[in-house]
Amino acid sequence: LYEFSPVGYITTSADGVILKANRTLSTLLGAGKPVLMGETLSRFVSKEAQGIFYFYLKRMFETDGARSCELVMVKADGSRFDAQLEGIPVADAQGNFTRTRTAVSDISERKKIEKALRESEEKYRNIVETANEGIWILDAETRTTYVNEKMAKILGYSQEEMIGRSGWDFTDKKDKAVSRLNMEKRRHGLDESHEFKFICKDGSPLWTLVNIKSFFDKDGKFTGSMGMLTDITKRKEAEDK
């Protein structure tokens, strides 16, 4: 189990000299066991991550507890990969911490996925922030968790002023009942388009065309909704005239 575990295991001295390593770690680093034994683990740590590695060792012995870190490691052939180190200090017969046991995992794929997610999130955030429609996200209790700049601007608020406030704070009293009824529809997954009047910060009315999408978690529990709102105030004023 130790030799063929999918995780690389290594025992080092307090200064990072390799005392023992399993077959998986040898394969991961692209080096045979005879080459590994007696080597300093830092040899397989990228130059820019040396500080992180030695701080990881130092903190482990100072706190007498498990520590972890992420850094870039270098294989024997010079190729690099993202790694996660999770280690514990090991005491000798006198109770002095003289060695470390560390698990080394290749997290390159995970880091690629995280990077792709960040780039995707940034791309869609840019789309949302530059949209001509107001975008408003509420949680299950109708608290505002996100509004784009357009939505805040047409109501006369900043984005920061709206976050955390109930969606009902932006309606007048007689429209609160309609808003509550609409929220009940969302809880049952009934998405629709409808016209709705909000009240701006200066007290003026804002008529919008609202397109709603309900959100549910994997267990089917309602978690909130997102609305895309188009300002139709001028059209409503023209109709009234």
JSON list of C-alpha atoms in Angstrom, two decimals:
[
{"chain": "A", "resi": 1, "resn": "LEU", "atom": "CA", "xyz": [0.00, 0.00, 0.00]},
{"chain": "A", "resi": 2, "resn": "TYR", "atom": "CA", "xyz": [2.82, 2.38, 0.85]},
{"chain": "A", "resi": 3, "resn": "GLU", "atom": "CA", "xyz": [4.82, 1.63, -2.29]},
{"chain": "A", "resi": 4, "resn": "PHE", "atom": "CA", "xyz": [1.96, 1.75, -4.80]},
{"chain": "A", "resi": 5, "resn": "SER", "atom": "CA", "xyz": [-0.24, 4.43, -3.25]},
{"chain": "A", "resi": 6, "resn": "PRO", "atom": "CA", "xyz": [-1.38, 7.04, -5.83]},
{"chain": "A", "resi": 7, "resn": "VAL", "atom": "CA", "xyz": [0.15, 9.64, -3.48]},
{"chain": "A", "resi": 8, "resn": "GLY", "atom": "CA", "xyz": [3.88, 10.13, -3.14]},
{"chain": "A", "resi": 9, "resn": "TYR", "atom": "CA", "xyz": [5.16, 9.64, 0.43]},
{"chain": "A", "resi": 10, "resn": "ILE", "atom": "CA", "xyz": [8.51, 10.82, 1.69]},
{"chain": "A", "resi": 11, "resn": "THR", "atom": "CA", "xyz": [10.41, 10.96, 4.97]},
{"chain": "A", "resi": 12, "resn": "THR", "atom": "CA", "xyz": [13.03, 13.67, 5.36]},
{"chain": "A", "resi": 13, "resn": "SER", "atom": "CA", "xyz": [15.37, 14.93, 8.04]},
{"chain": "A", "resi": 14, "resn": "ALA", "atom": "CA", "xyz": [14.67, 18.28, 9.68]},
{"chain": "A", "resi": 15, "resn": "ASP", "atom": "CA", "xyz": [16.75, 20.04, 7.01]},
{"chain": "A", "resi": 16, "resn": "GLY", "atom": "CA", "xyz": [14.94, 18.30, 4.14]},
{"chain": "A", "resi": 17, "resn": "VAL", "atom": "CA", "xyz": [17.34, 15.43, 3.28]},
{"chain": "A", "resi": 18, "resn": "ILE", "atom": "CA", "xyz": [15.40, 12.46, 1.85]},
{"chain": "A", "resi": 19, "resn": "LEU", "atom": "CA", "xyz": [15.59, 9.41, 4.11]},
{"chain": "A", "resi": 20, "resn": "LYS", "atom": "CA", "xyz": [12.83, 7.33, 2.56]},
{"chain": "A", "resi": 21, "resn": "ALA", "atom": "CA", "xyz": [10.50, 7.63, -0.42]},
{"chain": "A", "resi": 22, "resn": "ASN", "atom": "CA", "xyz": [7.89, 5.36, -1.97]},
{"chain": "A", "resi": 23, "resn": "ARG", "atom": "CA", "xyz": [7.82, 4.21, -5.57]},
{"chain": "A", "resi": 24, "resn": "THR", "atom": "CA", "xyz": [5.07, 6.69, -6.48]},
{"chain": "A", "resi": 25, "resn": "LEU", "atom": "CA", "xyz": [7.15, 9.68, -5.43]},
{"chain": "A", "resi": 26, "resn": "SER", "atom": "CA", "xyz": [10.16, 8.38, -7.34]},
{"chain": "A", "resi": 27, "resn": "THR", "atom": "CA", "xyz": [8.00, 8.07, -10.46]},
{"chain": "A", "resi": 28, "resn": "LEU", "atom": "CA", "xyz": [6.42, 11.47, -9.85]},
{"chain": "A", "resi": 29, "resn": "LEU", "atom": "CA", "xyz": [9.81, 13.16, -9.67]},
{"chain": "A", "resi": 30, "resn": "GLY", "atom": "CA", "xyz": [11.19, 11.09, -12.53]},
{"chain": "A", "resi": 31, "resn": "ALA", "atom": "CA", "xyz": [14.07, 9.77, -10.47]},
{"chain": "A", "resi": 32, "resn": "GLY", "atom": "CA", "xyz": [15.07, 6.27, -9.35]},
{"chain": "A", "resi": 33, "resn": "LYS", "atom": "CA", "xyz": [15.14, 5.46, -5.65]},
{"chain": "A", "resi": 34, "resn": "PRO", "atom": "CA", "xyz": [18.94, 5.32, -5.40]},
{"chain": "A", "resi": 35, "resn": "VAL", "atom": "CA", "xyz": [19.05, 8.84, -6.82]},
{"chain": "A", "resi": 36, "resn": "LEU", "atom": "CA", "xyz": [16.47, 10.10, -4.34]},
{"chain": "A", "resi": 37, "resn": "MET", "atom": "CA", "xyz": [18.03, 8.74, -1.18]},
{"chain": "A", "resi": 38, "resn": "GLY", "atom": "CA", "xyz": [20.33, 11.29, 0.41]},
{"chain": "A", "resi": 39, "resn": "GLU", "atom": "CA", "xyz": [19.14, 14.05, -1.94]},
{"chain": "A", "resi": 40, "resn": "THR", "atom": "CA", "xyz": [17.72, 17.24, -0.47]},
{"chain": "A", "resi": 41, "resn": "LEU", "atom": "CA", "xyz": [14.04, 17.57, -1.29]},
{"chain": "A", "resi": 42, "resn": "SER", "atom": "CA", "xyz": [14.60, 21.23, -2.11]},
{"chain": "A", "resi": 43, "resn": "ARG", "atom": "CA", "xyz": [16.49, 20.04, -5.22]},
{"chain": "A", "resi": 44, "resn": "PHE", "atom": "CA", "xyz": [13.08, 19.15, -6.66]},
{"chain": "A", "resi": 45, "resn": "VAL", "atom": "CA", "xyz": [11.49, 22.47, -5.68]},
{"chain": "A", "resi": 46, "resn": "SER", "atom": "CA", "xyz": [11.45, 25.29, -8.22]},
{"chain": "A", "resi": 47, "resn": "LYS", "atom": "CA", "xyz": [13.78, 28.22, -7.55]},
{"chain": "A", "resi": 48, "resn": "GLU", "atom": "CA", "xyz": [10.94, 30.66, -6.97]},
{"chain": "A", "resi": 49, "resn": "ALA", "atom": "CA", "xyz": [9.30, 28.31, -4.44]},
{"chain": "A", "resi": 50, "resn": "GLN", "atom": "CA", "xyz": [12.38, 27.68, -2.27]},
{"chain": "A", "resi": 51, "resn": "GLY", "atom": "CA", "xyz": [11.26, 30.23, 0.30]},
{"chain": "A", "resi": 52, "resn": "ILE", "atom": "CA", "xyz": [7.80, 28.65, 0.54]},
{"chain": "A", "resi": 53, "resn": "PHE", "atom": "CA", "xyz": [9.36, 25.20, 1.03]},
{"chain": "A", "resi": 54, "resn": "TYR", "atom": "CA", "xyz": [11.69, 26.19, 3.86]},
{"chain": "A", "resi": 55, "resn": "PHE", "atom": "CA", "xyz": [8.95, 28.20, 5.55]},
{"chain": "A", "resi": 56, "resn": "TYR", "atom": "CA", "xyz": [6.74, 25.08, 5.34]},
{"chain": "A", "resi": 57, "resn": "LEU", "atom": "CA", "xyz": [9.44, 23.02, 7.13]},
{"chain": "A", "resi": 58, "resn": "LYS", "atom": "CA", "xyz": [10.11, 25.74, 9.69]},
{"chain": "A", "resi": 59, "resn": "ARG", "atom": "CA", "xyz": [6.45, 26.16, 10.58]},
{"chain": "A", "resi": 60, "resn": "MET", "atom": "CA", "xyz": [5.97, 22.41, 10.89]},
{"chain": "A", "resi": 61, "resn": "PHE", "atom": "CA", "xyz": [8.62, 22.11, 13.59]},
{"chain": "A", "resi": 62, "resn": "GLU", "atom": "CA", "xyz": [7.63, 25.34, 15.34]},
{"chain": "A", "resi": 63, "resn": "THR", "atom": "CA", "xyz": [3.98, 24.33, 15.70]},
{"chain": "A", "resi": 64, "resn": "ASP", "atom": "CA", "xyz": [4.56, 20.57, 16.16]},
{"chain": "A", "resi": 65, "resn": "GLY", "atom": "CA", "xyz": [1.61, 20.00, 13.88]},
{"chain": "A", "resi": 66, "resn": "ALA", "atom": "CA", "xyz": [0.50, 19.14, 10.39]},
{"chain": "A", "resi": 67, "resn": "ARG", "atom": "CA", "xyz": [1.22, 21.73, 7.71]},
{"chain": "A", "resi": 68, "resn": "SER", "atom": "CA", "xyz": [0.46, 21.99, 4.01]},
{"chain": "A", "resi": 69, "resn": "CYS", "atom": "CA", "xyz": [1.53, 24.16, 1.12]},
{"chain": "A", "resi": 70, "resn": "GLU", "atom": "CA", "xyz": [1.26, 24.39, -2.64]},
{"chain": "A", "resi": 71, "resn": "LEU", "atom": "CA", "xyz": [4.31, 25.00, -4.79]},
{"chain": "A", "resi": 72, "resn": "VAL", "atom": "CA", "xyz": [5.89, 24.20, -8.15]},
{"chain": "A", "resi": 73, "resn": "MET", "atom": "CA", "xyz": [8.21, 21.18, -8.19]},
{"chain": "A", "resi": 74, "resn": "VAL", "atom": "CA", "xyz": [10.79, 20.24, -10.80]},
{"chain": "A", "resi": 75, "resn": "LYS", "atom": "CA", "xyz": [11.33, 16.70, -12.07]},
{"chain": "A", "resi": 76, "resn": "ALA", "atom": "CA", "xyz": [14.74, 15.17, -12.73]},
{"chain": "A", "resi": 77, "resn": "ASP", "atom": "CA", "xyz": [14.35, 15.98, -16.44]},
{"chain": "A", "resi": 78, "resn": "GLY", "atom": "CA", "xyz": [13.63, 19.65, -15.70]},
{"chain": "A", "resi": 79, "resn": "SER", "atom": "CA", "xyz": [9.88, 19.58, -16.36]},
{"chain": "A", "resi": 80, "resn": "ARG", "atom": "CA", "xyz": [7.66, 21.27, -13.79]},
{"chain": "A", "resi": 81, "resn": "PHE", "atom": "CA", "xyz": [4.35, 20.45, -12.11]},
{"chain": "A", "resi": 82, "resn": "ASP", "atom": "CA", "xyz": [2.09, 21.92, -9.42]},
{"chain": "A", "resi": 83, "resn": "ALA", "atom": "CA", "xyz": [2.29, 19.99, -6.16]},
{"chain": "A", "resi": 84, "resn": "GLN", "atom": "CA", "xyz": [0.62, 19.97, -2.78]},
{"chain": "A", "resi": 85, "resn": "LEU", "atom": "CA", "xyz": [2.72, 19.00, 0.24]},
{"chain": "A", "resi": 86, "resn": "GLU", "atom": "CA", "xyz": [1.03, 17.82, 3.44]},
{"chain": "A", "resi": 87, "resn": "GLY", "atom": "CA", "xyz": [3.36, 16.83, 6.26]},
{"chain": "A", "resi": 88, "resn": "ILE", "atom": "CA", "xyz": [3.73, 16.16, 9.96]},
{"chain": "A", "resi": 89, "resn": "PRO", "atom": "CA", "xyz": [6.81, 16.30, 12.21]},
{"chain": "A", "resi": 90, "resn": "VAL", "atom": "CA", "xyz": [8.06, 13.00, 13.68]},
{"chain": "A", "resi": 91, "resn": "ALA", "atom": "CA", "xyz": [9.73, 12.75, 17.09]},
{"chain": "A", "resi": 92, "resn": "ASP", "atom": "CA", "xyz": [12.64, 10.47, 18.05]},
{"chain": "A", "resi": 93, "resn": "ALA", "atom": "CA", "xyz": [12.80, 8.32, 21.21]},
{"chain": "A", "resi": 94, "resn": "GLN", "atom": "CA", "xyz": [13.68, 11.38, 23.31]},
{"chain": "A", "resi": 95, "resn": "GLY", "atom": "CA", "xyz": [10.66, 13.30, 22.03]},
{"chain": "A", "resi": 96, "resn": "ASN", "atom": "CA", "xyz": [12.65, 15.63, 19.80]},
{"chain": "A", "resi": 97, "resn": "PHE", "atom": "CA", "xyz": [11.22, 16.34, 16.36]},
{"chain": "A", "resi": 98, "resn": "THR", "atom": "CA", "xyz": [13.94, 15.29, 13.95]},
{"chain": "A", "resi": 99, "resn": "ARG", "atom": "CA", "xyz": [12.10, 14.09, 10.83]},
{"chain": "A", "resi": 100, "resn": "THR", "atom": "CA", "xyz": [9.09, 14.87, 8.69]},
{"chain": "A", "resi": 101, "resn": "ARG", "atom": "CA", "xyz": [6.65, 12.66, 6.85]},
{"chain": "A", "resi": 102, "resn": "THR", "atom": "CA", "xyz": [5.12, 14.32, 3.83]},
{"chain": "A", "resi": 103, "resn": "ALA", "atom": "CA", "xyz": [2.55, 13.36, 1.23]},
{"chain": "A", "resi": 104, "resn": "VAL", "atom": "CA", "xyz": [3.22, 14.85, -2.22]},
{"chain": "A", "resi": 105, "resn": "SER", "atom": "CA", "xyz": [0.35, 15.10, -4.71]},
{"chain": "A", "resi": 106, "resn": "ASP", "atom": "CA", "xyz": [0.41, 16.27, -8.31]},
{"chain": "A", "resi": 107, "resn": "ILE", "atom": "CA", "xyz": [-2.34, 18.91, -8.50]},
{"chain": "A", "resi": 108, "resn": "SER", "atom": "CA", "xyz": [-1.53, 20.21, -11.99]},
{"chain": "A", "resi": 109, "resn": "GLU", "atom": "CA", "xyz": [-4.92, 19.22, -13.41]},
{"chain": "A", "resi": 110, "resn": "ARG", "atom": "CA", "xyz": [-6.74, 20.82, -10.49]},
{"chain": "A", "resi": 111, "resn": "LYS", "atom": "CA", "xyz": [-4.76, 24.04, -10.96]},
{"chain": "A", "resi": 112, "resn": "LYS", "atom": "CA", "xyz": [-5.60, 24.05, -14.68]},
{"chain": "A", "resi": 113, "resn": "ILE", "atom": "CA", "xyz": [-9.29, 23.66, -13.87]},
{"chain": "A", "resi": 114, "resn": "GLU", "atom": "CA", "xyz": [-9.11, 26.43, -11.27]},
{"chain": "A", "resi": 115, "resn": "LYS", "atom": "CA", "xyz": [-7.42, 28.72, -13.78]},
{"chain": "A", "resi": 116, "resn": "ALA", "atom": "CA", "xyz": [-10.04, 27.92, -16.42]},
{"chain": "A", "resi": 117, "resn": "LEU", "atom": "CA", "xyz": [-12.81, 28.63, -13.92]},
{"chain": "A", "resi": 118, "resn": "ARG", "atom": "CA", "xyz": [-11.26, 31.96, -12.95]},
{"chain": "A", "resi": 119, "resn": "GLU", "atom": "CA", "xyz": [-10.93, 32.97, -16.59]},
{"chain": "A", "resi": 120, "resn": "SER", "atom": "CA", "xyz": [-14.51, 31.86, -17.29]},
{"chain": "A", "resi": 121, "resn": "GLU", "atom": "CA", "xyz": [-15.78, 33.77, -14.25]},
{"chain": "A", "resi": 122, "resn": "GLU", "atom": "CA", "xyz": [-13.88, 36.88, -15.31]},
{"chain": "A", "resi": 123, "resn": "LYS", "atom": "CA", "xyz": [-15.25, 36.61, -18.85]},
{"chain": "A", "resi": 124, "resn": "TYR", "atom": "CA", "xyz": [-18.86, 36.32, -17.71]},
{"chain": "A", "resi": 125, "resn": "ARG", "atom": "CA", "xyz": [-18.39, 39.01, -15.08]},
{"chain": "A", "resi": 126, "resn": "ASN", "atom": "CA", "xyz": [-17.23, 41.36, -17.86]},
{"chain": "A", "resi": 127, "resn": "ILE", "atom": "CA", "xyz": [-20.30, 40.44, -19.91]},
{"chain": "A", "resi": 128, "resn": "VAL", "atom": "CA", "xyz": [-22.60, 41.03, -16.95]},
{"chain": "A", "resi": 129, "resn": "GLU", "atom": "CA", "xyz": [-20.98, 44.35, -16.01]},
{"chain": "A", "resi": 130, "resn": "THR", "atom": "CA", "xyz": [-21.19, 45.72, -19.55]},
{"chain": "A", "resi": 131, "resn": "ALA", "atom": "CA", "xyz": [-24.74, 44.47, -20.26]},
{"chain": "A", "resi": 132, "resn": "ASN", "atom": "CA", "xyz": [-27.36, 47.04, -21.21]},
{"chain": "A", "resi": 133, "resn": "GLU", "atom": "CA", "xyz": [-29.85, 45.30, -18.90]},
{"chain": "A", "resi": 134, "resn": "GLY", "atom": "CA", "xyz": [-29.87, 45.52, -15.14]},
{"chain": "A", "resi": 135, "resn": "ILE", "atom": "CA", "xyz": [-28.92, 42.20, -13.53]},
{"chain": "A", "resi": 136, "resn": "TRP", "atom": "CA", "xyz": [-30.09, 41.50, -9.99]},
{"chain": "A", "resi": 137, "resn": "ILE", "atom": "CA", "xyz": [-29.45, 38.33, -7.96]},
{"chain": "A", "resi": 138, "resn": "LEU", "atom": "CA", "xyz": [-31.39, 37.57, -4.76]},
{"chain": "A", "resi": 139, "resn": "ASP", "atom": "CA", "xyz": [-30.96, 34.74, -2.26]},
{"chain": "A", "resi": 140, "resn": "ALA", "atom": "CA", "xyz": [-33.83, 32.59, -0.93]},
{"chain": "A", "resi": 141, "resn": "GLU", "atom": "CA", "xyz": [-34.70, 35.32, 1.61]},
{"chain": "A", "resi": 142, "resn": "THR", "atom": "CA", "xyz": [-34.81, 38.01, -1.14]},
{"chain": "A", "resi": 143, "resn": "ARG", "atom": "CA", "xyz": [-31.55, 39.56, 0.09]},
{"chain": "A", "resi": 144, "resn": "THR", "atom": "CA", "xyz": [-29.48, 41.13, -2.68]},
{"chain": "A", "resi": 145, "resn": "THR", "atom": "CA", "xyz": [-26.28, 39.16, -3.28]},
{"chain": "A", "resi": 146, "resn": "TYR", "atom": "CA", "xyz": [-25.28, 40.86, -6.53]},
{"chain": "A", "resi": 147, "resn": "VAL", "atom": "CA", "xyz": [-26.33, 43.70, -8.83]},
{"chain": "A", "resi": 148, "resn": "ASN", "atom": "CA", "xyz": [-24.43, 44.89, -11.84]},
{"chain": "A", "resi": 149, "resn": "GLU", "atom": "CA", "xyz": [-23.48, 48.54, -12.26]},
{"chain": "A", "resi": 150, "resn": "LYS", "atom": "CA", "xyz": [-26.33, 49.15, -14.70]},
{"chain": "A", "resi": 151, "resn": "MET", "atom": "CA", "xyz": [-28.97, 47.97, -12.22]},
{"chain": "A", "resi": 152, "resn": "ALA", "atom": "CA", "xyz": [-27.61, 50.08, -9.40]},
{"chain": "A", "resi": 153, "resn": "LYS", "atom": "CA", "xyz": [-27.29, 53.14, -11.64]},
{"chain": "A", "resi": 154, "resn": "ILE", "atom": "CA", "xyz": [-30.86, 53.14, -12.91]},
{"chain": "A", "resi": 155, "resn": "LEU", "atom": "CA", "xyz": [-32.12, 52.93, -9.32]},
{"chain": "A", "resi": 156, "resn": "GLY", "atom": "CA", "xyz": [-29.77, 55.73, -8.27]},
{"chain": "A", "resi": 157, "resn": "TYR", "atom": "CA", "xyz": [-27.69, 53.64, -5.86]},
{"chain": "A", "resi": 158, "resn": "SER", "atom": "CA", "xyz": [-24.14, 52.31, -5.79]},
{"chain": "A", "resi": 159, "resn": "GLN", "atom": "CA", "xyz": [-23.66, 48.56, -5.98]},
{"chain": "A", "resi": 160, "resn": "GLU", "atom": "CA", "xyz": [-22.35, 48.54, -2.39]},
{"chain": "A", "resi": 161, "resn": "GLU", "atom": "CA", "xyz": [-25.51, 50.31, -1.14]},
{"chain": "A", "resi": 162, "resn": "MET", "atom": "CA", "xyz": [-27.73, 47.57, -2.55]},
{"chain": "A", "resi": 163, "resn": "ILE", "atom": "CA", "xyz": [-25.81, 44.44, -1.47]},
{"chain": "A", "resi": 164, "resn": "GLY", "atom": "CA", "xyz": [-27.47, 42.74, 1.51]},
{"chain": "A", "resi": 165, "resn": "ARG", "atom": "CA", "xyz": [-30.73, 44.67, 1.25]},
{"chain": "A", "resi": 166, "resn": "SER", "atom": "CA", "xyz": [-34.06, 43.01, 0.56]},
{"chain": "A", "resi": 167, "resn": "GLY", "atom": "CA", "xyz": [-35.50, 43.41, -2.90]},
{"chain": "A", "resi": 168, "resn": "TRP", "atom": "CA", "xyz": [-38.65, 44.68, -1.21]},
{"chain": "A", "resi": 169, "resn": "ASP", "atom": "CA", "xyz": [-36.73, 47.73, 0.04]},
{"chain": "A", "resi": 170, "resn": "PHE", "atom": "CA", "xyz": [-36.92, 49.08, -3.50]},
{"chain": "A", "resi": 171, "resn": "THR", "atom": "CA", "xyz": [-40.71, 48.84, -3.94]},
{"chain": "A", "resi": 172, "resn": "ASP", "atom": "CA", "xyz": [-43.59, 50.89, -2.58]},
{"chain": "A", "resi": 173, "resn": "LYS", "atom": "CA", "xyz": [-46.03, 49.48, -0.01]},
{"chain": "A", "resi": 174, "resn": "LYS", "atom": "CA", "xyz": [-48.83, 48.55, -2.39]},
{"chain": "A", "resi": 175, "resn": "ASP", "atom": "CA", "xyz": [-46.46, 46.61, -4.67]},
{"chain": "A", "resi": 176, "resn": "LYS", "atom": "CA", "xyz": [-44.91, 44.56, -1.84]},
{"chain": "A", "resi": 177, "resn": "ALA", "atom": "CA", "xyz": [-47.79, 42.07, -1.94]},
{"chain": "A", "resi": 178, "resn": "VAL", "atom": "CA", "xyz": [-47.27, 41.55, -5.67]},
{"chain": "A", "resi": 179, "resn": "SER", "atom": "CA", "xyz": [-43.55, 41.12, -5.10]},
{"chain": "A", "resi": 180, "resn": "ARG", "atom": "CA", "xyz": [-44.17, 38.50, -2.38]},
{"chain": "A", "resi": 181, "resn": "LEU", "atom": "CA", "xyz": [-46.50, 36.60, -4.71]},
{"chain": "A", "resi": 182, "resn": "ASN", "atom": "CA", "xyz": [-43.86, 36.67, -7.45]},
{"chain": "A", "resi": 183, "resn": "MET", "atom": "CA", "xyz": [-41.26, 35.29, -5.00]},
{"chain": "A", "resi": 184, "resn": "GLU", "atom": "CA", "xyz": [-43.59, 32.39, -4.13]},
{"chain": "A", "resi": 185, "resn": "LYS", "atom": "CA", "xyz": [-43.77, 31.59, -7.83]},
{"chain": "A", "resi": 186, "resn": "ARG", "atom": "CA", "xyz": [-39.98, 31.54, -7.95]},
{"chain": "A", "resi": 187, "resn": "ARG", "atom": "CA", "xyz": [-39.90, 29.06, -5.03]},
{"chain": "A", "resi": 188, "resn": "HIS", "atom": "CA", "xyz": [-41.99, 26.72, -7.14]},
{"chain": "A", "resi": 189, "resn": "GLY", "atom": "CA", "xyz": [-39.81, 27.15, -10.20]},
{"chain": "A", "resi": 190, "resn": "LEU", "atom": "CA", "xyz": [-42.27, 29.30, -12.12]},
{"chain": "A", "resi": 191, "resn": "ASP", "atom": "CA", "xyz": [-40.09, 31.61, -14.21]},
{"chain": "A", "resi": 192, "resn": "GLU", "atom": "CA", "xyz": [-41.76, 34.35, -16.18]},
{"chain": "A", "resi": 193, "resn": "SER", "atom": "CA", "xyz": [-41.54, 37.80, -17.66]},
{"chain": "A", "resi": 194, "resn": "HIS", "atom": "CA", "xyz": [-43.60, 40.62, -16.20]},
{"chain": "A", "resi": 195, "resn": "GLU", "atom": "CA", "xyz": [-43.66, 44.38, -15.77]},
{"chain": "A", "resi": 196, "resn": "PHE", "atom": "CA", "xyz": [-42.87, 45.74, -12.32]},
{"chain": "A", "resi": 197, "resn": "LYS", "atom": "CA", "xyz": [-42.44, 49.15, -10.75]},
{"chain": "A", "resi": 198, "resn": "PHE", "atom": "CA", "xyz": [-39.52, 49.88, -8.45]},
{"chain": "A", "resi": 199, "resn": "ILE", "atom": "CA", "xyz": [-38.81, 53.04, -6.47]},
{"chain": "A", "resi": 200, "resn": "CYS", "atom": "CA", "xyz": [-35.53, 54.86, -7.13]},
{"chain": "A", "resi": 201, "resn": "LYS", "atom": "CA", "xyz": [-33.38, 56.38, -4.41]},
{"chain": "A", "resi": 202, "resn": "ASP", "atom": "CA", "xyz": [-34.81, 59.84, -5.19]},
{"chain": "A", "resi": 203, "resn": "GLY", "atom": "CA", "xyz": [-38.40, 58.52, -4.87]},
{"chain": "A", "resi": 204, "resn": "SER", "atom": "CA", "xyz": [-39.17, 58.47, -8.59]},
{"chain": "A", "resi": 205, "resn": "PRO", "atom": "CA", "xyz": [-40.77, 55.36, -10.17]},
{"chain": "A", "resi": 206, "resn": "LEU", "atom": "CA", "xyz": [-38.78, 52.96, -12.31]},
{"chain": "A", "resi": 207, "resn": "TRP", "atom": "CA", "xyz": [-40.83, 50.72, -14.56]},
{"chain": "A", "resi": 208, "resn": "THR", "atom": "CA", "xyz": [-39.03, 47.60, -15.73]},
{"chain": "A", "resi": 209, "resn": "LEU", "atom": "CA", "xyz": [-39.61, 44.51, -17.81]},
{"chain": "A", "resi": 210, "resn": "VAL", "atom": "CA", "xyz": [-38.36, 41.69, -15.58]},
{"chain": "A", "resi": 211, "resn": "ASN", "atom": "CA", "xyz": [-37.17, 38.29, -16.83]},
{"chain": "A", "resi": 212, "resn": "ILE", "atom": "CA", "xyz": [-36.65, 35.88, -13.93]},
{"chain": "A", "resi": 213, "resn": "LYS", "atom": "CA", "xyz": [-34.69, 32.64, -13.50]},
{"chain": "A", "resi": 214, "resn": "SER", "atom": "CA", "xyz": [-35.00, 30.56, -10.31]},
{"chain": "A", "resi": 215, "resn": "PHE", "atom": "CA", "xyz": [-32.04, 28.74, -8.75]},
{"chain": "A", "resi": 216, "resn": "PHE", "atom": "CA", "xyz": [-32.16, 25.37, -6.99]},
{"chain": "A", "resi": 217, "resn": "ASP", "atom": "CA", "xyz": [-29.42, 23.26, -5.42]},
{"chain": "A", "resi": 218, "resn": "LYS", "atom": "CA", "xyz": [-28.76, 19.59, -6.25]},
{"chain": "A", "resi": 219, "resn": "ASP", "atom": "CA", "xyz": [-31.39, 18.54, -3.67]},
{"chain": "A", "resi": 220, "resn": "GLY", "atom": "CA", "xyz": [-34.07, 20.67, -5.29]},
{"chain": "A", "resi": 221, "resn": "LYS", "atom": "CA", "xyz": [-34.02, 23.34, -2.57]},
{"chain": "A", "resi": 222, "resn": "PHE", "atom": "CA", "xyz": [-34.74, 26.89, -3.72]},
{"chain": "A", "resi": 223, "resn": "THR", "atom": "CA", "xyz": [-31.63, 29.07, -3.28]},
{"chain": "A", "resi": 224, "resn": "GLY", "atom": "CA", "xyz": [-32.61, 32.32, -4.96]},
{"chain": "A", "resi": 225, "resn": "SER", "atom": "CA", "xyz": [-33.24, 33.92, -8.31]},
{"chain": "A", "resi": 226, "resn": "MET", "atom": "CA", "xyz": [-31.71, 36.14, -10.96]},
{"chain": "A", "resi": 227, "resn": "GLY", "atom": "CA", "xyz": [-33.54, 38.86, -12.80]},
{"chain": "A", "resi": 228, "resn": "MET", "atom": "CA", "xyz": [-32.65, 40.69, -16.00]},
{"chain": "A", "resi": 229, "resn": "LEU", "atom": "CA", "xyz": [-34.40, 44.04, -15.96]},
{"chain": "A", "resi": 230, "resn": "THR", "atom": "CA", "xyz": [-35.00, 46.46, -18.83]},
{"chain": "A", "resi": 231, "resn": "ASP", "atom": "CA", "xyz": [-35.93, 50.07, -18.09]},
{"chain": "A", "resi": 232, "resn": "ILE", "atom": "CA", "xyz": [-39.30, 50.75, -19.78]},
{"chain": "A", "resi": 233, "resn": "THR", "atom": "CA", "xyz": [-40.19, 53.92, -17.81]},
{"chain": "A", "resi": 234, "resn": "LYS", "atom": "CA", "xyz": [-40.31, 56.17, -20.88]},
{"chain": "A", "resi": 235, "resn": "ARG", "atom": "CA", "xyz": [-42.59, 53.72, -22.66]},
{"chain": "A", "resi": 236, "resn": "LYS", "atom": "CA", "xyz": [-44.96, 53.58, -19.66]},
{"chain": "A", "resi": 237, "resn": "GLU", "atom": "CA", "xyz": [-45.00, 57.38, -19.43]},
{"chain": "A", "resi": 238, "resn": "ALA", "atom": "CA", "xyz": [-45.83, 57.61, -23.13]},
{"chain": "A", "resi": 239, "resn": "GLU", "atom": "CA", "xyz": [-48.64, 55.08, -22.71]},
{"chain": "A", "resi": 240, "resn": "ASP", "atom": "CA", "xyz": [-50.08, 57.07, -19.79]},
{"chain": "A", "resi": 241, "resn": "LYS", "atom": "CA", "xyz": [-50.03, 60.25, -21.84]}
]
